[in-house]
PDB file of C-alpha atoms (C1' of nucleotides) in Angstrom:
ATOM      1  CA  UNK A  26     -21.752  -4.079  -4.067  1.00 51.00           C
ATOM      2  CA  UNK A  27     -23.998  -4.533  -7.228  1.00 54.00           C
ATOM      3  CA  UNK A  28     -22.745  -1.323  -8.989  1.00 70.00           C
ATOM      4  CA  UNK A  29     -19.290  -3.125  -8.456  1.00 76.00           C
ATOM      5  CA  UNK A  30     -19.651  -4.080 -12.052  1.00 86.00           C
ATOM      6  CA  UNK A  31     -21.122  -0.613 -13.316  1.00 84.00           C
ATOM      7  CA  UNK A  32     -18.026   1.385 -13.650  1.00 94.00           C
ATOM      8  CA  UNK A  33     -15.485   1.279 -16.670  1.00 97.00           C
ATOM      9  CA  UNK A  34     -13.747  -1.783 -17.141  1.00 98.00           C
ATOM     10  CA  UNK A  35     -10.500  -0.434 -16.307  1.00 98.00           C
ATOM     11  CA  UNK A  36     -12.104   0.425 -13.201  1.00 96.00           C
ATOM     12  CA  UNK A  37     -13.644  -2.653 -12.626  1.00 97.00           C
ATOM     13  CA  UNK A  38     -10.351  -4.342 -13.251  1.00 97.00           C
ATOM     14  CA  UNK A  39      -8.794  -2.486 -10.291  1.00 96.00           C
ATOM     15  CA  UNK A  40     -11.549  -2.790  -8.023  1.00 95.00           C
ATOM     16  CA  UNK A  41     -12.242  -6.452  -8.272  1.00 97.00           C
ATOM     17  CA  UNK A  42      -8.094  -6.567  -6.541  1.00 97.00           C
ATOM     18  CA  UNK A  43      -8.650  -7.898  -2.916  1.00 97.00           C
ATOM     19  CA  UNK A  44     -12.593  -9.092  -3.972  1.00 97.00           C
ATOM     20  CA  UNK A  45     -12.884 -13.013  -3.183  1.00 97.00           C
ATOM     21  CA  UNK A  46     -14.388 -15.227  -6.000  1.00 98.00           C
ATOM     22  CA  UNK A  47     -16.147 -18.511  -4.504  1.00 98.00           C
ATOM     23  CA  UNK A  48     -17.002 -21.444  -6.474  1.00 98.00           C
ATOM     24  CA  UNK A  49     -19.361 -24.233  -4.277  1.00 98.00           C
ATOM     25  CA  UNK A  50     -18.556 -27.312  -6.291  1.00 97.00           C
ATOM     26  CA  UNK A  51     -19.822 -31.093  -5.920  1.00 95.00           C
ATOM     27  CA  UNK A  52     -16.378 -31.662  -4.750  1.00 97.00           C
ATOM     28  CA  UNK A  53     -16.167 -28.660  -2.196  1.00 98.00           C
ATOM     29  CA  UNK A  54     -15.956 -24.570  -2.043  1.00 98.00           C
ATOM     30  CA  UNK A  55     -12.651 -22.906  -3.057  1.00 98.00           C
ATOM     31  CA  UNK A  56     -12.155 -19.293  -2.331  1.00 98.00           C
ATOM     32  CA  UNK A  57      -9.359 -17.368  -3.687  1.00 98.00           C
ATOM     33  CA  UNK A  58      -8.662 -13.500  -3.334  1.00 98.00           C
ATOM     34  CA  UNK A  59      -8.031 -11.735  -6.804  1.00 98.00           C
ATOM     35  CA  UNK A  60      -4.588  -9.996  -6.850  1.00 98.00           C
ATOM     36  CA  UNK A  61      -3.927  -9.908 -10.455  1.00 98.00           C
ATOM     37  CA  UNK A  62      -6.526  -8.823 -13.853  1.00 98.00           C
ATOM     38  CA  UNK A  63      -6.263  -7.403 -17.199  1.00 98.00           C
ATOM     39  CA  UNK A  64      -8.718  -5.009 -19.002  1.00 98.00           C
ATOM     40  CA  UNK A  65     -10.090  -5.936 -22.292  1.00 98.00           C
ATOM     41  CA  UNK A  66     -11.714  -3.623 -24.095  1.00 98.00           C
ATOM     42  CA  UNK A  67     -14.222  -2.585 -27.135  1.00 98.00           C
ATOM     43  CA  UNK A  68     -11.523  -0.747 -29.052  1.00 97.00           C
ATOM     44  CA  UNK A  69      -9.016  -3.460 -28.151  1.00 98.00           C
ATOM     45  CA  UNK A  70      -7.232  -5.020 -30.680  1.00 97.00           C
ATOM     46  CA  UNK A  71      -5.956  -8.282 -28.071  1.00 98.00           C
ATOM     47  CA  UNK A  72      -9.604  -8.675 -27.084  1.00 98.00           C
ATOM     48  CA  UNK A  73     -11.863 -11.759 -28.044  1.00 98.00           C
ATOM     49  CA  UNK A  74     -14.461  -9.038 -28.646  1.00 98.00           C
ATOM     50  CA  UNK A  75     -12.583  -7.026 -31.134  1.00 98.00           C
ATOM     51  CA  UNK A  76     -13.737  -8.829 -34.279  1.00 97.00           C
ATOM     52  CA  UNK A  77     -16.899  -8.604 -33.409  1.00 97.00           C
ATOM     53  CA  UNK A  78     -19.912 -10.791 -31.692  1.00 97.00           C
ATOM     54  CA  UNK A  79     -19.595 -14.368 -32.503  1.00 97.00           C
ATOM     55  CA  UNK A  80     -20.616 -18.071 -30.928  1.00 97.00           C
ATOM     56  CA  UNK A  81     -18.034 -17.966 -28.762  1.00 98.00           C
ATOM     57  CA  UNK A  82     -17.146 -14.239 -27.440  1.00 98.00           C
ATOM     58  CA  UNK A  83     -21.597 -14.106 -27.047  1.00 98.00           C
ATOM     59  CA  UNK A  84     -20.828 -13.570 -23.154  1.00 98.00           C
ATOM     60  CA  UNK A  85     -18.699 -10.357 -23.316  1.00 98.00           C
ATOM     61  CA  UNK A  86     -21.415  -8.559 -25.263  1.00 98.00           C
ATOM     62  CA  UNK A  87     -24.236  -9.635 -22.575  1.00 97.00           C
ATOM     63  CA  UNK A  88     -24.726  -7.272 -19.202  1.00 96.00           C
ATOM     64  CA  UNK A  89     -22.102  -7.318 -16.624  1.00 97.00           C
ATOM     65  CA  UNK A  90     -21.500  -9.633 -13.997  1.00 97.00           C
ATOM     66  CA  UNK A  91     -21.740 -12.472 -15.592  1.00 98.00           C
ATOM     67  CA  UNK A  92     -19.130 -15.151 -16.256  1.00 98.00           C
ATOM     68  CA  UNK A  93     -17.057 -15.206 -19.534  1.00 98.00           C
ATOM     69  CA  UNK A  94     -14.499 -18.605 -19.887  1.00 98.00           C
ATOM     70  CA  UNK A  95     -12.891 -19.552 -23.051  1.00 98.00           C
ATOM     71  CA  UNK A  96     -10.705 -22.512 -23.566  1.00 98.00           C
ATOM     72  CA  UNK A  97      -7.071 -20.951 -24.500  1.00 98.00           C
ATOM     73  CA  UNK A  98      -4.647 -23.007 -26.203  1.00 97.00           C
ATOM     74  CA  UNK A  99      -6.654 -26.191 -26.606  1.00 97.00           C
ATOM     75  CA  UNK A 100      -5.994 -27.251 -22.655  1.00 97.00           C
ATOM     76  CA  UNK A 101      -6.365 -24.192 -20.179  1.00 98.00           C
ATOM     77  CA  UNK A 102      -9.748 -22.460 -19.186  1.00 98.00           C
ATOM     78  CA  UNK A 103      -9.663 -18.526 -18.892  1.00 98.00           C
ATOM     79  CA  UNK A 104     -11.837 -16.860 -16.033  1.00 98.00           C
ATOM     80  CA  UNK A 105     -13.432 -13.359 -17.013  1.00 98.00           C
ATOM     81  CA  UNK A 106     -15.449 -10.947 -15.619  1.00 98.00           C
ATOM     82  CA  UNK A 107     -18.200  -9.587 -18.369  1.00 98.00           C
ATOM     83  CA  UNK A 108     -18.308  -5.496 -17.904  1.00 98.00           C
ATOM     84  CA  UNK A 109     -19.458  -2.678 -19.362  1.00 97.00           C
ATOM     85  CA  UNK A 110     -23.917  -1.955 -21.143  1.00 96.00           C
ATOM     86  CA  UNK A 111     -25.182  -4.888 -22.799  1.00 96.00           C
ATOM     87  CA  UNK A 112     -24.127  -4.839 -26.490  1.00 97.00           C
ATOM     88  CA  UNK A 113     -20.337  -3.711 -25.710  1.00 98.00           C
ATOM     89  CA  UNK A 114     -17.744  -6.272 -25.623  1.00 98.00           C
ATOM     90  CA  UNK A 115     -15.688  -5.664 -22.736  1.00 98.00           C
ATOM     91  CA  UNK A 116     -14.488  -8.026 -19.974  1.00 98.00           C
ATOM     92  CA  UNK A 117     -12.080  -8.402 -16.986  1.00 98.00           C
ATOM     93  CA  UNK A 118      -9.727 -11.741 -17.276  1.00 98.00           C
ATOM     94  CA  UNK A 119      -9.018 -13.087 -13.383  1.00 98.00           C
ATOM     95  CA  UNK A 120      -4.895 -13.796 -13.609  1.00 98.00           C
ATOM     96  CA  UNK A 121      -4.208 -14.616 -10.153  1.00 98.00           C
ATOM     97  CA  UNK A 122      -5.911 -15.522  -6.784  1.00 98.00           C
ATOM     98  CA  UNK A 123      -4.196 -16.012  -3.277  1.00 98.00           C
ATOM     99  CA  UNK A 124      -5.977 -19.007  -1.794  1.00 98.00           C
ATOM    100  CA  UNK A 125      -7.998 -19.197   1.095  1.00 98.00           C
ATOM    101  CA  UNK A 126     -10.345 -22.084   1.273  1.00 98.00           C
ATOM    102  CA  UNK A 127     -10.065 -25.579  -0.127  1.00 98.00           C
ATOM    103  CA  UNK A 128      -6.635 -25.505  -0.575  1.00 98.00           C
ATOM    104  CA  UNK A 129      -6.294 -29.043  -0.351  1.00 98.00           C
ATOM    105  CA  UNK A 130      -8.828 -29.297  -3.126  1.00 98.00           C
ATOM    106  CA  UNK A 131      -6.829 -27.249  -5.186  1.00 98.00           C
ATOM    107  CA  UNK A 132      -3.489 -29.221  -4.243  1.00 98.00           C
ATOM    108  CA  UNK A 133      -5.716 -31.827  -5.608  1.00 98.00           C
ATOM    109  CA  UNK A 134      -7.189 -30.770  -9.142  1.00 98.00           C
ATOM    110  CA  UNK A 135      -3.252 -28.987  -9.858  1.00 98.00           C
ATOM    111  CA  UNK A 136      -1.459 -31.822  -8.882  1.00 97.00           C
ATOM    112  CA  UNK A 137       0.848 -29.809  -6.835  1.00 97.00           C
ATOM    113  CA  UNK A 138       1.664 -28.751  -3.167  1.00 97.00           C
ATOM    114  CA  UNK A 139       3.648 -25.259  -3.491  1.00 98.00           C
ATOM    115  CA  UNK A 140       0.482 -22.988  -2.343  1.00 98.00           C
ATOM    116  CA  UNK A 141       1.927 -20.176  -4.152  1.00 98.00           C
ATOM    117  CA  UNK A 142       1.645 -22.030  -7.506  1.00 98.00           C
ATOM    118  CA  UNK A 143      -2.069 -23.040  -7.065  1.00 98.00           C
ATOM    119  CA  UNK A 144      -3.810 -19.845  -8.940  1.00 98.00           C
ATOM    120  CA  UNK A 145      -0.668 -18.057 -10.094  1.00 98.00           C
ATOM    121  CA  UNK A 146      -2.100 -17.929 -13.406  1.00 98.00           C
ATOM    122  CA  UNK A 147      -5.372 -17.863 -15.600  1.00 98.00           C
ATOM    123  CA  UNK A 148      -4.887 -21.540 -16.859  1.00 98.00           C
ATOM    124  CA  UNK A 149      -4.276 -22.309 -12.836  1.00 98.00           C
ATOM    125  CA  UNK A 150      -6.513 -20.324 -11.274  1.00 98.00           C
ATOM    126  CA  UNK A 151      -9.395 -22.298 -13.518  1.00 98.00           C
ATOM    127  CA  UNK A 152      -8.213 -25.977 -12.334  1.00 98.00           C
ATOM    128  CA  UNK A 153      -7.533 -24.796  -8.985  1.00 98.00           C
ATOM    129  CA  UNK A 154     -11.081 -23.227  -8.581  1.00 98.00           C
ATOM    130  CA  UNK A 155     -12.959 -26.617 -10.668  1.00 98.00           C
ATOM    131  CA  UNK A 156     -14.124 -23.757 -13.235  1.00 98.00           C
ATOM    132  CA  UNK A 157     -15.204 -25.226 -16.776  1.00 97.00           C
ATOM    133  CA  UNK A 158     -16.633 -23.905 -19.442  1.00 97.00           C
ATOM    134  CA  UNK A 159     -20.104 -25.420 -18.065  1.00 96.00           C
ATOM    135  CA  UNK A 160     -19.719 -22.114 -15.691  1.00 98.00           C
ATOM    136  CA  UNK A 161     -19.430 -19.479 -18.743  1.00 98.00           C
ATOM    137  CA  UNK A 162     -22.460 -17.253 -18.102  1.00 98.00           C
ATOM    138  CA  UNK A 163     -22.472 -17.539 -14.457  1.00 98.00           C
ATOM    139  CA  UNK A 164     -24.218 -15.019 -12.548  1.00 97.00           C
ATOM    140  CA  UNK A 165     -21.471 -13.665 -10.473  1.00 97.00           C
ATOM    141  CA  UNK A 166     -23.755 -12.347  -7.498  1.00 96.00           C
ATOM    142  CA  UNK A 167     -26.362 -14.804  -6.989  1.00 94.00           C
ATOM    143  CA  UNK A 168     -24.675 -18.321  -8.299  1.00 97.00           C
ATOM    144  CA  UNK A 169     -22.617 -20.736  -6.911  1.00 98.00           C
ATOM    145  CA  UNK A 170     -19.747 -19.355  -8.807  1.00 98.00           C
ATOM    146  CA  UNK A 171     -19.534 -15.480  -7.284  1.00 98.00           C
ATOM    147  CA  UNK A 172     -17.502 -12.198  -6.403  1.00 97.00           C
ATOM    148  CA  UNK A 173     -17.833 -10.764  -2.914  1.00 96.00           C
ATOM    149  CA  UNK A 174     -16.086  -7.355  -3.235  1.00 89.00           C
ATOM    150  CA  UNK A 175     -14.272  -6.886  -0.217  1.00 84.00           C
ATOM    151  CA  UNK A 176     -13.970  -3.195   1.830  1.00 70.00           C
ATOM    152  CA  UNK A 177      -9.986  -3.756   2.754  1.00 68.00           C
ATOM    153  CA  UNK A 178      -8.725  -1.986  -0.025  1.00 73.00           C
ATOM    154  CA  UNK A 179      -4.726  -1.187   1.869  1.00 89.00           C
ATOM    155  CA  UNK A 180      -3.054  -1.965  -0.865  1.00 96.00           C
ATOM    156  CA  UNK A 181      -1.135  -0.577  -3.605  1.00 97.00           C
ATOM    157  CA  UNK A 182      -1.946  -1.374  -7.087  1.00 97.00           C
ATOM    158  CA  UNK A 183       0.442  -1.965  -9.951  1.00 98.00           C
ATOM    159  CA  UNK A 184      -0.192  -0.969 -13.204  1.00 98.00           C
ATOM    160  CA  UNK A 185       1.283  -2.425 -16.469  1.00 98.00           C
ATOM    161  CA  UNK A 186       1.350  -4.008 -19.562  1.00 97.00           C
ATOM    162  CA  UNK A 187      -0.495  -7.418 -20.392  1.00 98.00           C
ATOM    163  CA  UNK A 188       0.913 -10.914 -20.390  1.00 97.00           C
ATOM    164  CA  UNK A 189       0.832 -13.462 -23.393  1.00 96.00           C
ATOM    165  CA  UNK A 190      -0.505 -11.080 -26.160  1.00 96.00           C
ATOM    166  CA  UNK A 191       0.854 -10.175 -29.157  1.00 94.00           C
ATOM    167  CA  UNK A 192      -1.838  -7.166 -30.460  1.00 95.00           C
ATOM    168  CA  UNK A 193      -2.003  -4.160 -28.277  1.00 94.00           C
ATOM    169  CA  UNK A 194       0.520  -5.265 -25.729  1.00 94.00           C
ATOM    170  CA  UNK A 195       1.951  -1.449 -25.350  1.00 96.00           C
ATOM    171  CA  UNK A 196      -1.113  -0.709 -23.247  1.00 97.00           C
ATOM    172  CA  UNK A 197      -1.264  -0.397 -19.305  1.00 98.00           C
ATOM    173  CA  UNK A 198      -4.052  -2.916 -18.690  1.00 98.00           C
ATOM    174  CA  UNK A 199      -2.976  -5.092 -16.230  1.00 98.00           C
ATOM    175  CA  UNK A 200      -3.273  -4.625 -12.340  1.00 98.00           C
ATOM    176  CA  UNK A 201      -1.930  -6.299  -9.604  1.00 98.00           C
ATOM    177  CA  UNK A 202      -1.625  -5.959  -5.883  1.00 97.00           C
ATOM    178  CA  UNK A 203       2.053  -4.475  -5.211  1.00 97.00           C
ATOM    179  CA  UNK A 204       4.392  -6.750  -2.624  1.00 96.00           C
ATOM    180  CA  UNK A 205       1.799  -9.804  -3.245  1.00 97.00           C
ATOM    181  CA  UNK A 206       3.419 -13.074  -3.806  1.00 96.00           C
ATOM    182  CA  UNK A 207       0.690 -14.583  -5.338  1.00 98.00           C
ATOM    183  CA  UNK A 208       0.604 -12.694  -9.006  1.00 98.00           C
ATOM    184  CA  UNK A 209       1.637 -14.777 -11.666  1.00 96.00           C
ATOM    185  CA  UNK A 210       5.313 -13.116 -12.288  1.00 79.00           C
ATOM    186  CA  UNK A 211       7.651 -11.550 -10.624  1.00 57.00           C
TER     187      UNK A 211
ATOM    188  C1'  DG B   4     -13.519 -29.210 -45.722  1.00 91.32           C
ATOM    189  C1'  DG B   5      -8.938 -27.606 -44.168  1.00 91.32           C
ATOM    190  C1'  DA B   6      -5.424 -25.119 -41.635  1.00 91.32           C
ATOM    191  C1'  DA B   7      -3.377 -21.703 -38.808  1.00 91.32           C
ATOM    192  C1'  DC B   8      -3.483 -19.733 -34.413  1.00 91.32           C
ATOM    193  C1'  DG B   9      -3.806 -18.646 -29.390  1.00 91.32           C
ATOM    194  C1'  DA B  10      -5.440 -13.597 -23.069  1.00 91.32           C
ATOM    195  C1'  DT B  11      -0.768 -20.853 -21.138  1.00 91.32           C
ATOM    196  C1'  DT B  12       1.626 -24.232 -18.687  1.00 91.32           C
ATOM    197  C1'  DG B  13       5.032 -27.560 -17.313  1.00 91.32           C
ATOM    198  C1'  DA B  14       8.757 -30.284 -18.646  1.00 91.32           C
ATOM    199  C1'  DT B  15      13.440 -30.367 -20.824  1.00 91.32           C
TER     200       DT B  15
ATOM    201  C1'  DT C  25      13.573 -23.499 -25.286  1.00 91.32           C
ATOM    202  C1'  DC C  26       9.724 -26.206 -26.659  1.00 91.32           C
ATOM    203  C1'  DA C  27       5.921 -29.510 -27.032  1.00 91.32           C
ATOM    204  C1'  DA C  28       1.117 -30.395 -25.658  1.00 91.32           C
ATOM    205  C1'  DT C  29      -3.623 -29.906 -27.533  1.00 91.32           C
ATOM    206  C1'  DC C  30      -8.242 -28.434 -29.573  1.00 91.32           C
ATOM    207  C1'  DG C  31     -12.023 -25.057 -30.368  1.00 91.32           C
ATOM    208  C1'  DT C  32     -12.586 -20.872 -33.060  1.00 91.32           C
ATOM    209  C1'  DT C  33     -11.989 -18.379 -36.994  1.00 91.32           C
ATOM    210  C1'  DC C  34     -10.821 -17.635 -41.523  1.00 91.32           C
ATOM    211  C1'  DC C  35      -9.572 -19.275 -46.041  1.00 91.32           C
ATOM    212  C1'  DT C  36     -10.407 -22.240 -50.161  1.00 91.32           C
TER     213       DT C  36
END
DNA sequence: GGAACGATTGAT
DNA sequence: TCAATCGTTCCT
């Protein structure tokens, strides 16, 4: 359960599919299961971390497990796993969630009923789940914001290339759960 | 100090 | 297809 996180982030990336993330809110819990993440790596030309530490990619250089969320496009927030030693940029960004508790909460904060559409998405996912950037640097196993990894691993995983990038988009780094209708495309 | 850009989303 | 929207990063 702990060494979840200490494994290579590719790794990481496939076994966090079918973990549950939890956030306890003032408002109310939310639970989603993750069936959709993306690698991004050291040597990664798409990654935050790729230029080097600064103010705001600080979190993907710190130890794993902790929380790393950006604001993307001047309106969404982006949920990501921190992996790999202390002093390597590398991270695991949280596409897609099938909800499980506190869905009316989420039907709430998204402003929409279609269950499917609640965390079909990063930008989603983060208003669905009341995550802020108050939450980057979460501890991810003892916090109010967490990952429980789950055993039930039946599932097939697709592998492919990453959404929304325009640097190092040829790579496989994306994983979802095959046949689940909660990923955010088709 | 200024400007271009982005790991997206929802409306047209 | 395209506008919304703003912090980060890089340039002057």
């Amino acid at each position: 359960m702990i060494d979840l996180f200490d494994k290579p982030t590719t790794e990481v990336a496939k076994a966090l599919l079918g973990s549950y993330l939890i956030h306890e809110s003032c408002e109310g819990t939310t639970i989603g299961k993750i069936v959709e993440t993306e690698a991004y790596l050291a040597d990664d030309p798409a990654s935050h971390s790729f230029v080097g530490k600064t103010p705001r990619n600080a979190m993907m250089f710190g130890s794993a497990g902790k929380a790393y969320i950006y604001l993307n496009y001047g309106m969404h927030n982006c949920f990501n796993v921190v992996t790999a030693k202390e002093g390597i940029g590398e991270a695991v960004l949280i596409r897609a969630l099938e909800p499980i508790k506190g869905i009316k909460l989420m039907q709430k904060r998204r402003k929409t009923e279609k269950v499917t559409d609640l965390c079909s998405g990063p930008g989603k996912l983060s208003k669905a789940m009341g995550i802020t950037l108050k939450n980057n640097g979460a501890d991810l196993i003892n916090s109010n914001l967490r990952i429980i990894l789950s055993d039930n691993s039946n599932h097939k995983i697709v592998k492919t290339t990453r959404v929304g990038i325009t640097k190092g988009s040829k790579r496989l780094l994306r994983f979802y759960i095959k046949d689940n209708s909660f990923i955010s495309k088709k």
